[in-house]
Amino acid sequence: MGVGGLVRGRDKKWLGGFMGFVGLGSPLEAELMVVLVALEFTWDKGWRYLILESDCMDVVNIFTTGLGTSFHKFSGLVKTIQDLLARDWMVNFLHVYREANEPADWLAYHGARVVLPVKWLDVPPPDVETMVVIDSISRP
């Protein structure tokens, strides 16, 4: 499974990102791993207010409704994420359509291909930089 994500400032510009390979698993497990990695990196960077966008409605529902998580197939991973969310910070989940998530999808796709551990990126790959610039202009 490849994971990838990016962190933007209020001005929608790149603050950092991540990509890498985390093993084999289902698409939902990959989406949950993205949330886990994103929370770990942003906590370590000291960022305490996040809007976590995901194009996976199942992930958004797990953390906004909390229903049925104790019996969830990935309950251990969900619990680890819930423990991170319980820290002293504000994290809001927001569902976005796949088209609005193109830079993260690029990072996850290429993260799966490099088969290297997840790493933090201070500078975006050139293809992603172009997407982020275009996205920052076109998004409200």
Tab-separated table of N, CA and C in Angstrom:
chain	number	residue	atom	x	y	z
A	1	MET	N	0.847	-1.175	0.000
A	1	MET	CA	0.000	0.000	0.000
A	1	MET	C	0.884	1.227	0.000
A	2	GLY	N	0.553	2.128	-0.849
A	2	GLY	CA	1.230	3.408	-0.836
A	2	GLY	C	0.404	4.403	-0.058
A	3	VAL	N	1.082	5.284	0.648
A	3	VAL	CA	0.398	6.365	1.348
A	3	VAL	C	1.017	7.676	0.902
A	4	GLY	N	0.199	8.697	0.913
A	4	GLY	CA	0.686	10.018	0.557
A	4	GLY	C	-0.283	11.067	1.018
A	5	GLY	N	0.255	12.208	1.347
A	5	GLY	CA	-0.586	13.311	1.778
A	5	GLY	C	0.218	14.582	1.795
A	6	LEU	N	-0.469	15.687	1.948
A	6	LEU	CA	0.211	16.964	2.002
A	6	LEU	C	-0.456	17.853	3.022
A	7	VAL	N	0.314	18.812	3.493
A	7	VAL	CA	-0.169	19.782	4.461
A	7	VAL	C	-0.053	21.146	3.796
A	8	ARG	N	-1.162	21.881	3.852
A	8	ARG	CA	-1.187	23.217	3.268
A	8	ARG	C	-1.488	24.234	4.354
A	9	GLY	N	-1.022	25.430	4.130
A	9	GLY	CA	-1.354	26.528	5.025
A	9	GLY	C	-2.702	27.123	4.668
A	10	ARG	N	-3.078	28.133	5.395
A	10	ARG	CA	-4.368	28.797	5.118
A	10	ARG	C	-4.434	29.353	3.705
A	11	ASP	N	-3.271	29.698	3.163
A	11	ASP	CA	-3.213	30.230	1.806
A	11	ASP	C	-3.196	29.128	0.753
A	12	LYS	N	-3.372	27.884	1.188
A	12	LYS	CA	-3.422	26.687	0.328
A	12	LYS	C	-2.054	26.296	-0.232
A	13	LYS	N	-0.989	26.959	0.220
A	13	LYS	CA	0.346	26.635	-0.278
A	13	LYS	C	0.950	25.478	0.510
A	14	TRP	N	1.852	24.777	-0.110
A	14	TRP	CA	2.541	23.596	0.434
A	14	TRP	C	3.316	23.948	1.703
A	15	LEU	N	3.072	23.210	2.774
A	15	LEU	CA	3.889	23.290	3.990
A	15	LEU	C	4.754	22.046	4.134
A	16	GLY	N	4.302	20.950	3.550
A	16	GLY	CA	5.044	19.696	3.616
A	16	GLY	C	4.150	18.561	3.149
A	17	GLY	N	4.750	17.402	3.018
A	17	GLY	CA	3.985	16.253	2.582
A	17	GLY	C	4.702	14.966	2.942
A	18	PHE	N	4.096	13.865	2.584
A	18	PHE	CA	4.705	12.566	2.863
A	18	PHE	C	4.287	11.570	1.805
A	19	MET	N	5.112	10.566	1.644
A	19	MET	CA	4.811	9.468	0.740
A	19	MET	C	5.661	8.277	1.111
A	20	GLY	N	5.178	7.091	0.781
A	20	GLY	CA	5.949	5.894	1.045
A	20	GLY	C	5.092	4.648	0.944
A	21	PHE	N	5.721	3.543	1.261
A	21	PHE	CA	5.096	2.223	1.173
A	21	PHE	C	4.932	1.678	2.581
A	22	VAL	N	3.728	1.153	2.882
A	22	VAL	CA	3.460	0.639	4.229
A	22	VAL	C	3.043	-0.830	4.242
A	23	GLY	N	3.246	-1.535	3.149
A	23	GLY	CA	2.920	-2.954	3.110
A	23	GLY	C	1.700	-3.238	2.263
A	24	LEU	N	1.198	-4.448	2.402
A	24	LEU	CA	0.037	-4.876	1.619
A	24	LEU	C	-1.224	-4.752	2.457
A	25	GLY	N	-2.337	-4.418	1.808
A	25	GLY	CA	-3.592	-4.297	2.529
A	25	GLY	C	-4.700	-3.811	1.618
A	26	SER	N	-5.829	-3.553	2.211
A	26	SER	CA	-7.008	-3.127	1.468
A	26	SER	C	-6.981	-1.612	1.236
A	27	PRO	N	-7.807	-1.129	0.312
A	27	PRO	CA	-7.897	0.316	0.107
A	27	PRO	C	-8.310	1.081	1.375
A	28	LEU	N	-9.258	0.537	2.150
A	28	LEU	CA	-9.666	1.212	3.377
A	28	LEU	C	-8.516	1.266	4.375
A	29	GLU	N	-7.775	0.177	4.492
A	29	GLU	CA	-6.626	0.178	5.390
A	29	GLU	C	-5.603	1.224	4.957
A	30	ALA	N	-5.399	1.362	3.653
A	30	ALA	CA	-4.472	2.382	3.145
A	30	ALA	C	-4.951	3.781	3.525
A	31	GLU	N	-6.244	4.032	3.388
A	31	GLU	CA	-6.798	5.344	3.751
A	31	GLU	C	-6.623	5.623	5.245
A	32	LEU	N	-6.836	4.605	6.067
A	32	LEU	CA	-6.627	4.768	7.515
A	32	LEU	C	-5.156	5.022	7.831
A	33	MET	N	-4.260	4.346	7.120
A	33	MET	CA	-2.824	4.563	7.329
A	33	MET	C	-2.428	5.995	6.960
A	34	VAL	N	-3.054	6.543	5.928
A	34	VAL	CA	-2.788	7.943	5.561
A	34	VAL	C	-3.154	8.854	6.725
A	35	VAL	N	-4.311	8.609	7.339
A	35	VAL	CA	-4.737	9.424	8.481
A	35	VAL	C	-3.719	9.295	9.621
A	36	LEU	N	-3.323	8.065	9.927
A	36	LEU	CA	-2.360	7.843	11.003
A	36	LEU	C	-1.046	8.575	10.742
A	37	VAL	N	-0.498	8.399	9.564
A	37	VAL	CA	0.782	9.034	9.226
A	37	VAL	C	0.644	10.556	9.240
A	38	ALA	N	-0.445	11.064	8.679
A	38	ALA	CA	-0.667	12.509	8.664
A	38	ALA	C	-0.722	13.070	10.081
A	39	LEU	N	-1.447	12.393	10.961
A	39	LEU	CA	-1.543	12.867	12.346
A	39	LEU	C	-0.199	12.806	13.056
A	40	GLU	N	0.538	11.737	12.848
A	40	GLU	CA	1.855	11.621	13.496
A	40	GLU	C	2.804	12.720	13.026
A	41	PHE	N	2.865	12.939	11.722
A	41	PHE	CA	3.770	13.976	11.201
A	41	PHE	C	3.357	15.360	11.658
A	42	THR	N	2.068	15.680	11.576
A	42	THR	CA	1.649	17.031	11.938
A	42	THR	C	1.799	17.287	13.436
A	43	TRP	N	1.563	16.268	14.247
A	43	TRP	CA	1.795	16.436	15.689
A	43	TRP	C	3.274	16.726	15.950
A	44	ASP	N	4.142	15.947	15.326
A	44	ASP	CA	5.583	16.127	15.516
A	44	ASP	C	6.061	17.494	15.022
A	45	LYS	N	5.388	18.050	14.026
A	45	LYS	CA	5.744	19.380	13.503
A	45	LYS	C	5.197	20.494	14.390
A	46	GLY	N	4.324	20.147	15.329
A	46	GLY	CA	3.782	21.152	16.236
A	46	GLY	C	2.535	21.854	15.740
A	47	TRP	N	1.954	21.358	14.677
A	47	TRP	CA	0.727	21.959	14.151
A	47	TRP	C	-0.454	21.424	14.944
A	48	ARG	N	-1.260	22.322	15.520
A	48	ARG	CA	-2.309	21.915	16.437
A	48	ARG	C	-3.719	22.206	15.967
A	49	TYR	N	-3.873	22.727	14.776
A	49	TYR	CA	-5.202	22.904	14.199
A	49	TYR	C	-5.165	22.348	12.784
A	50	LEU	N	-5.946	21.303	12.534
A	50	LEU	CA	-5.931	20.639	11.237
A	50	LEU	C	-7.333	20.471	10.692
A	51	ILE	N	-7.438	20.607	9.394
A	51	ILE	CA	-8.606	20.141	8.671
A	51	ILE	C	-8.077	19.007	7.816
A	52	LEU	N	-8.464	17.802	8.170
A	52	LEU	CA	-7.972	16.609	7.485
A	52	LEU	C	-8.966	16.241	6.395
A	53	GLU	N	-8.554	16.442	5.144
A	53	GLU	CA	-9.421	16.145	4.010
A	53	GLU	C	-9.155	14.735	3.511
A	54	SER	N	-10.227	14.025	3.222
A	54	SER	CA	-10.118	12.679	2.685
A	54	SER	C	-11.193	12.479	1.625
A	55	ASP	N	-10.822	11.772	0.554
A	55	ASP	CA	-11.832	11.445	-0.456
A	55	ASP	C	-12.497	10.104	-0.150
A	56	CYS	N	-12.233	9.555	1.038
A	56	CYS	CA	-12.827	8.288	1.463
A	56	CYS	C	-13.900	8.577	2.519
A	57	MET	N	-15.150	8.518	2.092
A	57	MET	CA	-16.259	8.819	3.006
A	57	MET	C	-16.293	7.868	4.196
A	58	ASP	N	-15.887	6.602	4.004
A	58	ASP	CA	-15.861	5.653	5.124
A	58	ASP	C	-14.935	6.145	6.226
A	59	VAL	N	-13.775	6.653	5.860
A	59	VAL	CA	-12.823	7.163	6.859
A	59	VAL	C	-13.407	8.378	7.566
A	60	VAL	N	-13.959	9.297	6.813
A	60	VAL	CA	-14.558	10.487	7.420
A	60	VAL	C	-15.657	10.073	8.394
A	61	ASN	N	-16.508	9.124	7.997
A	61	ASN	CA	-17.600	8.682	8.870
A	61	ASN	C	-17.091	7.996	10.132
A	62	ILE	N	-16.045	7.198	10.021
A	62	ILE	CA	-15.497	6.517	11.200
A	62	ILE	C	-15.131	7.524	12.282
A	63	PHE	N	-14.518	8.640	11.865
A	63	PHE	CA	-14.013	9.577	12.863
A	63	PHE	C	-14.956	10.737	13.166
A	64	THR	N	-16.017	10.880	12.399
A	64	THR	CA	-16.984	11.926	12.725
A	64	THR	C	-18.206	11.370	13.441
A	65	THR	N	-18.530	10.089	13.201
A	65	THR	CA	-19.683	9.497	13.882
A	65	THR	C	-19.256	8.576	15.018
A	66	GLY	N	-18.109	7.904	14.845
A	66	GLY	CA	-17.622	6.980	15.858
A	66	GLY	C	-18.444	5.717	15.990
A	67	LEU	N	-19.392	5.527	15.110
A	67	LEU	CA	-20.280	4.376	15.231
A	67	LEU	C	-19.603	3.085	14.797
A	68	GLY	N	-19.725	2.067	15.615
A	68	GLY	CA	-19.277	0.737	15.249
A	68	GLY	C	-17.778	0.535	15.168
A	69	THR	N	-16.996	1.457	15.697
A	69	THR	CA	-15.542	1.340	15.534
A	69	THR	C	-14.947	0.217	16.374
A	70	SER	N	-15.580	-0.152	17.480
A	70	SER	CA	-14.991	-1.198	18.314
A	70	SER	C	-15.071	-2.570	17.645
A	71	PHE	N	-15.992	-2.712	16.689
A	71	PHE	CA	-16.128	-3.989	15.991
A	71	PHE	C	-15.601	-3.916	14.561
A	72	HIS	N	-14.987	-2.800	14.247
A	72	HIS	CA	-14.487	-2.592	12.896
A	72	HIS	C	-13.348	-3.561	12.598
A	73	LYS	N	-13.247	-3.983	11.354
A	73	LYS	CA	-12.180	-4.899	10.925
A	73	LYS	C	-10.795	-4.347	11.279
A	74	PHE	N	-10.651	-3.033	11.231
A	74	PHE	CA	-9.372	-2.389	11.537
A	74	PHE	C	-9.452	-1.639	12.867
A	75	SER	N	-10.128	-2.248	13.852
A	75	SER	CA	-10.369	-1.553	15.123
A	75	SER	C	-9.071	-1.164	15.834
A	76	GLY	N	-8.026	-1.974	15.718
A	76	GLY	CA	-6.745	-1.610	16.345
A	76	GLY	C	-6.170	-0.347	15.753
A	77	LEU	N	-6.197	-0.238	14.439
A	77	LEU	CA	-5.702	0.956	13.748
A	77	LEU	C	-6.596	2.155	14.052
A	78	VAL	N	-7.895	1.931	14.061
A	78	VAL	CA	-8.841	3.004	14.387
A	78	VAL	C	-8.593	3.500	15.807
A	79	LYS	N	-8.372	2.604	16.745
A	79	LYS	CA	-8.107	2.985	18.148
A	79	LYS	C	-6.824	3.799	18.259
A	80	THR	N	-5.786	3.403	17.538
A	80	THR	CA	-4.532	4.162	17.552
A	80	THR	C	-4.772	5.587	17.062
A	81	ILE	N	-5.557	5.726	15.997
A	81	ILE	CA	-5.877	7.052	15.469
A	81	ILE	C	-6.725	7.835	16.463
A	82	GLN	N	-7.697	7.186	17.081
A	82	GLN	CA	-8.532	7.865	18.083
A	82	GLN	C	-7.688	8.363	19.257
A	83	ASP	N	-6.683	7.579	19.649
A	83	ASP	CA	-5.788	8.015	20.726
A	83	ASP	C	-5.022	9.279	20.320
A	84	LEU	N	-4.586	9.336	19.073
A	84	LEU	CA	-3.913	10.541	18.584
A	84	LEU	C	-4.872	11.726	18.565
A	85	LEU	N	-6.107	11.484	18.149
A	85	LEU	CA	-7.100	12.554	18.077
A	85	LEU	C	-7.461	13.096	19.461
A	86	ALA	N	-7.282	12.292	20.495
A	86	ALA	CA	-7.621	12.703	21.861
A	86	ALA	C	-6.582	13.648	22.468
A	87	ARG	N	-5.473	13.847	21.784
A	87	ARG	CA	-4.451	14.775	22.288
A	87	ARG	C	-4.996	16.206	22.269
A	88	ASP	N	-4.204	17.125	22.824
A	88	ASP	CA	-4.618	18.512	22.952
A	88	ASP	C	-4.408	19.264	21.634
A	89	TRP	N	-5.350	19.050	20.718
A	89	TRP	CA	-5.336	19.754	19.441
A	89	TRP	C	-6.704	19.654	18.810
A	90	MET	N	-6.908	20.366	17.723
A	90	MET	CA	-8.195	20.331	17.045
A	90	MET	C	-7.994	19.747	15.648
A	91	VAL	N	-8.689	18.656	15.396
A	91	VAL	CA	-8.645	18.003	14.082
A	91	VAL	C	-10.079	17.841	13.608
A	92	ASN	N	-10.378	18.425	12.467
A	92	ASN	CA	-11.692	18.284	11.845
A	92	ASN	C	-11.540	17.488	10.560
A	93	PHE	N	-12.450	16.563	10.340
A	93	PHE	CA	-12.439	15.751	9.123
A	93	PHE	C	-13.404	16.351	8.112
A	94	LEU	N	-12.977	16.345	6.873
A	94	LEU	CA	-13.782	16.899	5.801
A	94	LEU	C	-13.699	15.973	4.592
A	95	HIS	N	-14.849	15.576	4.074
A	95	HIS	CA	-14.859	14.768	2.854
A	95	HIS	C	-14.688	15.692	1.652
A	96	VAL	N	-13.775	15.311	0.763
A	96	VAL	CA	-13.580	16.028	-0.496
A	96	VAL	C	-13.684	15.007	-1.630
A	97	TYR	N	-14.035	15.491	-2.789
A	97	TYR	CA	-14.104	14.592	-3.933
A	97	TYR	C	-12.704	14.290	-4.450
A	98	ARG	N	-12.569	13.162	-5.102
A	98	ARG	CA	-11.272	12.700	-5.606
A	98	ARG	C	-10.577	13.785	-6.432
A	99	GLU	N	-11.339	14.523	-7.204
A	99	GLU	CA	-10.750	15.572	-8.046
A	99	GLU	C	-10.052	16.640	-7.206
A	100	ALA	N	-10.513	16.847	-5.992
A	100	ALA	CA	-9.908	17.847	-5.110
A	100	ALA	C	-8.715	17.282	-4.350
A	101	ASN	N	-8.418	16.019	-4.572
A	101	ASN	CA	-7.379	15.333	-3.807
A	101	ASN	C	-6.237	14.843	-4.705
A	102	GLU	N	-6.108	15.430	-5.876
A	102	GLU	CA	-5.142	14.961	-6.865
A	102	GLU	C	-3.699	14.943	-6.352
A	103	PRO	N	-3.215	15.980	-5.660
A	103	PRO	CA	-1.831	15.913	-5.174
A	103	PRO	C	-1.589	14.745	-4.201
A	104	ALA	N	-2.536	14.505	-3.295
A	104	ALA	CA	-2.390	13.391	-2.344
A	104	ALA	C	-2.439	12.052	-3.065
A	105	ASP	N	-3.312	11.949	-4.053
A	105	ASP	CA	-3.392	10.706	-4.826
A	105	ASP	C	-2.087	10.436	-5.569
A	106	TRP	N	-1.478	11.492	-6.121
A	106	TRP	CA	-0.194	11.341	-6.818
A	106	TRP	C	0.866	10.821	-5.843
A	107	LEU	N	0.919	11.420	-4.657
A	107	LEU	CA	1.913	11.003	-3.658
A	107	LEU	C	1.693	9.553	-3.230
A	108	ALA	N	0.444	9.154	-3.013
A	108	ALA	CA	0.154	7.773	-2.605
A	108	ALA	C	0.498	6.793	-3.724
A	109	TYR	N	0.131	7.132	-4.941
A	109	TYR	CA	0.405	6.256	-6.084
A	109	TYR	C	1.911	6.036	-6.235
A	110	HIS	N	2.665	7.106	-6.183
A	110	HIS	CA	4.117	6.986	-6.342
A	110	HIS	C	4.780	6.422	-5.086
A	111	GLY	N	4.170	6.644	-3.936
A	111	GLY	CA	4.668	6.034	-2.704
A	111	GLY	C	4.606	4.522	-2.767
A	112	ALA	N	3.571	3.992	-3.405
A	112	ALA	CA	3.424	2.539	-3.551
A	112	ALA	C	4.471	1.984	-4.508
A	113	ARG	N	4.895	2.789	-5.450
A	113	ARG	CA	5.842	2.310	-6.459
A	113	ARG	C	7.290	2.328	-5.991
A	114	VAL	N	7.621	3.222	-5.069
A	114	VAL	CA	9.023	3.318	-4.641
A	114	VAL	C	9.399	2.254	-3.623
A	115	VAL	N	8.418	1.674	-2.950
A	115	VAL	CA	8.615	0.619	-1.955
A	115	VAL	C	9.711	1.010	-0.955
A	116	LEU	N	9.616	2.242	-0.468
A	116	LEU	CA	10.521	2.745	0.560
A	116	LEU	C	9.676	3.185	1.751
A	117	PRO	N	10.283	3.221	2.945
A	117	PRO	CA	9.510	3.680	4.110
A	117	PRO	C	8.953	5.087	3.895
A	118	VAL	N	7.908	5.398	4.621
A	118	VAL	CA	7.283	6.717	4.521
A	118	VAL	C	8.280	7.786	4.934
A	119	LYS	N	8.354	8.845	4.141
A	119	LYS	CA	9.261	9.945	4.469
A	119	LYS	C	8.540	11.271	4.328
A	120	TRP	N	9.008	12.229	5.107
A	120	TRP	CA	8.480	13.582	5.071
A	120	TRP	C	9.162	14.331	3.932
A	121	LEU	N	8.398	15.152	3.242
A	121	LEU	CA	8.912	15.941	2.125
A	121	LEU	C	8.767	17.426	2.441
A	122	ASP	N	9.880	18.104	2.590
A	122	ASP	CA	9.818	19.555	2.788
A	122	ASP	C	9.506	20.278	1.486
A	123	VAL	N	9.934	19.687	0.389
A	123	VAL	CA	9.737	20.264	-0.942
A	123	VAL	C	8.905	19.280	-1.765
A	124	PRO	N	7.880	19.756	-2.453
A	124	PRO	CA	7.060	18.832	-3.239
A	124	PRO	C	7.790	18.351	-4.490
A	125	PRO	N	7.504	17.120	-4.920
A	125	PRO	CA	7.997	16.692	-6.229
A	125	PRO	C	7.461	17.664	-7.290
A	126	PRO	N	8.213	17.875	-8.373
A	126	PRO	CA	7.790	18.861	-9.384
A	126	PRO	C	6.358	18.689	-9.892
A	127	ASP	N	5.936	17.456	-10.157
A	127	ASP	CA	4.566	17.246	-10.638
A	127	ASP	C	3.536	17.676	-9.599
A	128	VAL	N	3.831	17.422	-8.347
A	128	VAL	CA	2.906	17.785	-7.270
A	128	VAL	C	2.905	19.298	-7.063
A	129	GLU	N	4.057	19.912	-7.187
A	129	GLU	CA	4.148	21.366	-7.019
A	129	GLU	C	3.211	22.070	-7.999
A	130	THR	N	3.200	21.610	-9.240
A	130	THR	CA	2.314	22.191	-10.247
A	130	THR	C	0.860	22.009	-9.855
A	131	MET	N	0.502	20.797	-9.388
A	131	MET	CA	-0.878	20.534	-8.969
A	131	MET	C	-1.283	21.431	-7.806
A	132	VAL	N	-0.387	21.613	-6.846
A	132	VAL	CA	-0.696	22.417	-5.666
A	132	VAL	C	-0.896	23.876	-6.052
A	133	VAL	N	-0.063	24.389	-6.944
A	133	VAL	CA	-0.202	25.779	-7.385
A	133	VAL	C	-1.544	25.971	-8.088
A	134	ILE	N	-1.863	25.082	-9.010
A	134	ILE	CA	-3.144	25.176	-9.735
A	134	ILE	C	-4.302	25.051	-8.758
A	135	ASP	N	-4.200	24.098	-7.831
A	135	ASP	CA	-5.255	23.876	-6.849
A	135	ASP	C	-5.431	25.072	-5.924
A	136	SER	N	-4.334	25.720	-5.536
A	136	SER	CA	-4.430	26.863	-4.619
A	136	SER	C	-5.117	28.048	-5.278
A	137	ILE	N	-5.034	28.107	-6.592
A	137	ILE	CA	-5.701	29.198	-7.328
A	137	ILE	C	-7.175	28.894	-7.523
A	138	SER	N	-7.483	27.615	-7.778
A	138	SER	CA	-8.863	27.253	-8.143
A	138	SER	C	-9.763	26.916	-6.970
A	139	ARG	N	-9.191	26.611	-5.795
A	139	ARG	CA	-10.034	26.243	-4.632
A	139	ARG	C	-10.409	27.474	-3.839
A	140	PRO	N	-11.637	27.470	-3.320
A	140	PRO	CA	-12.067	28.614	-2.470
A	140	PRO	C	-11.319	28.638	-1.154
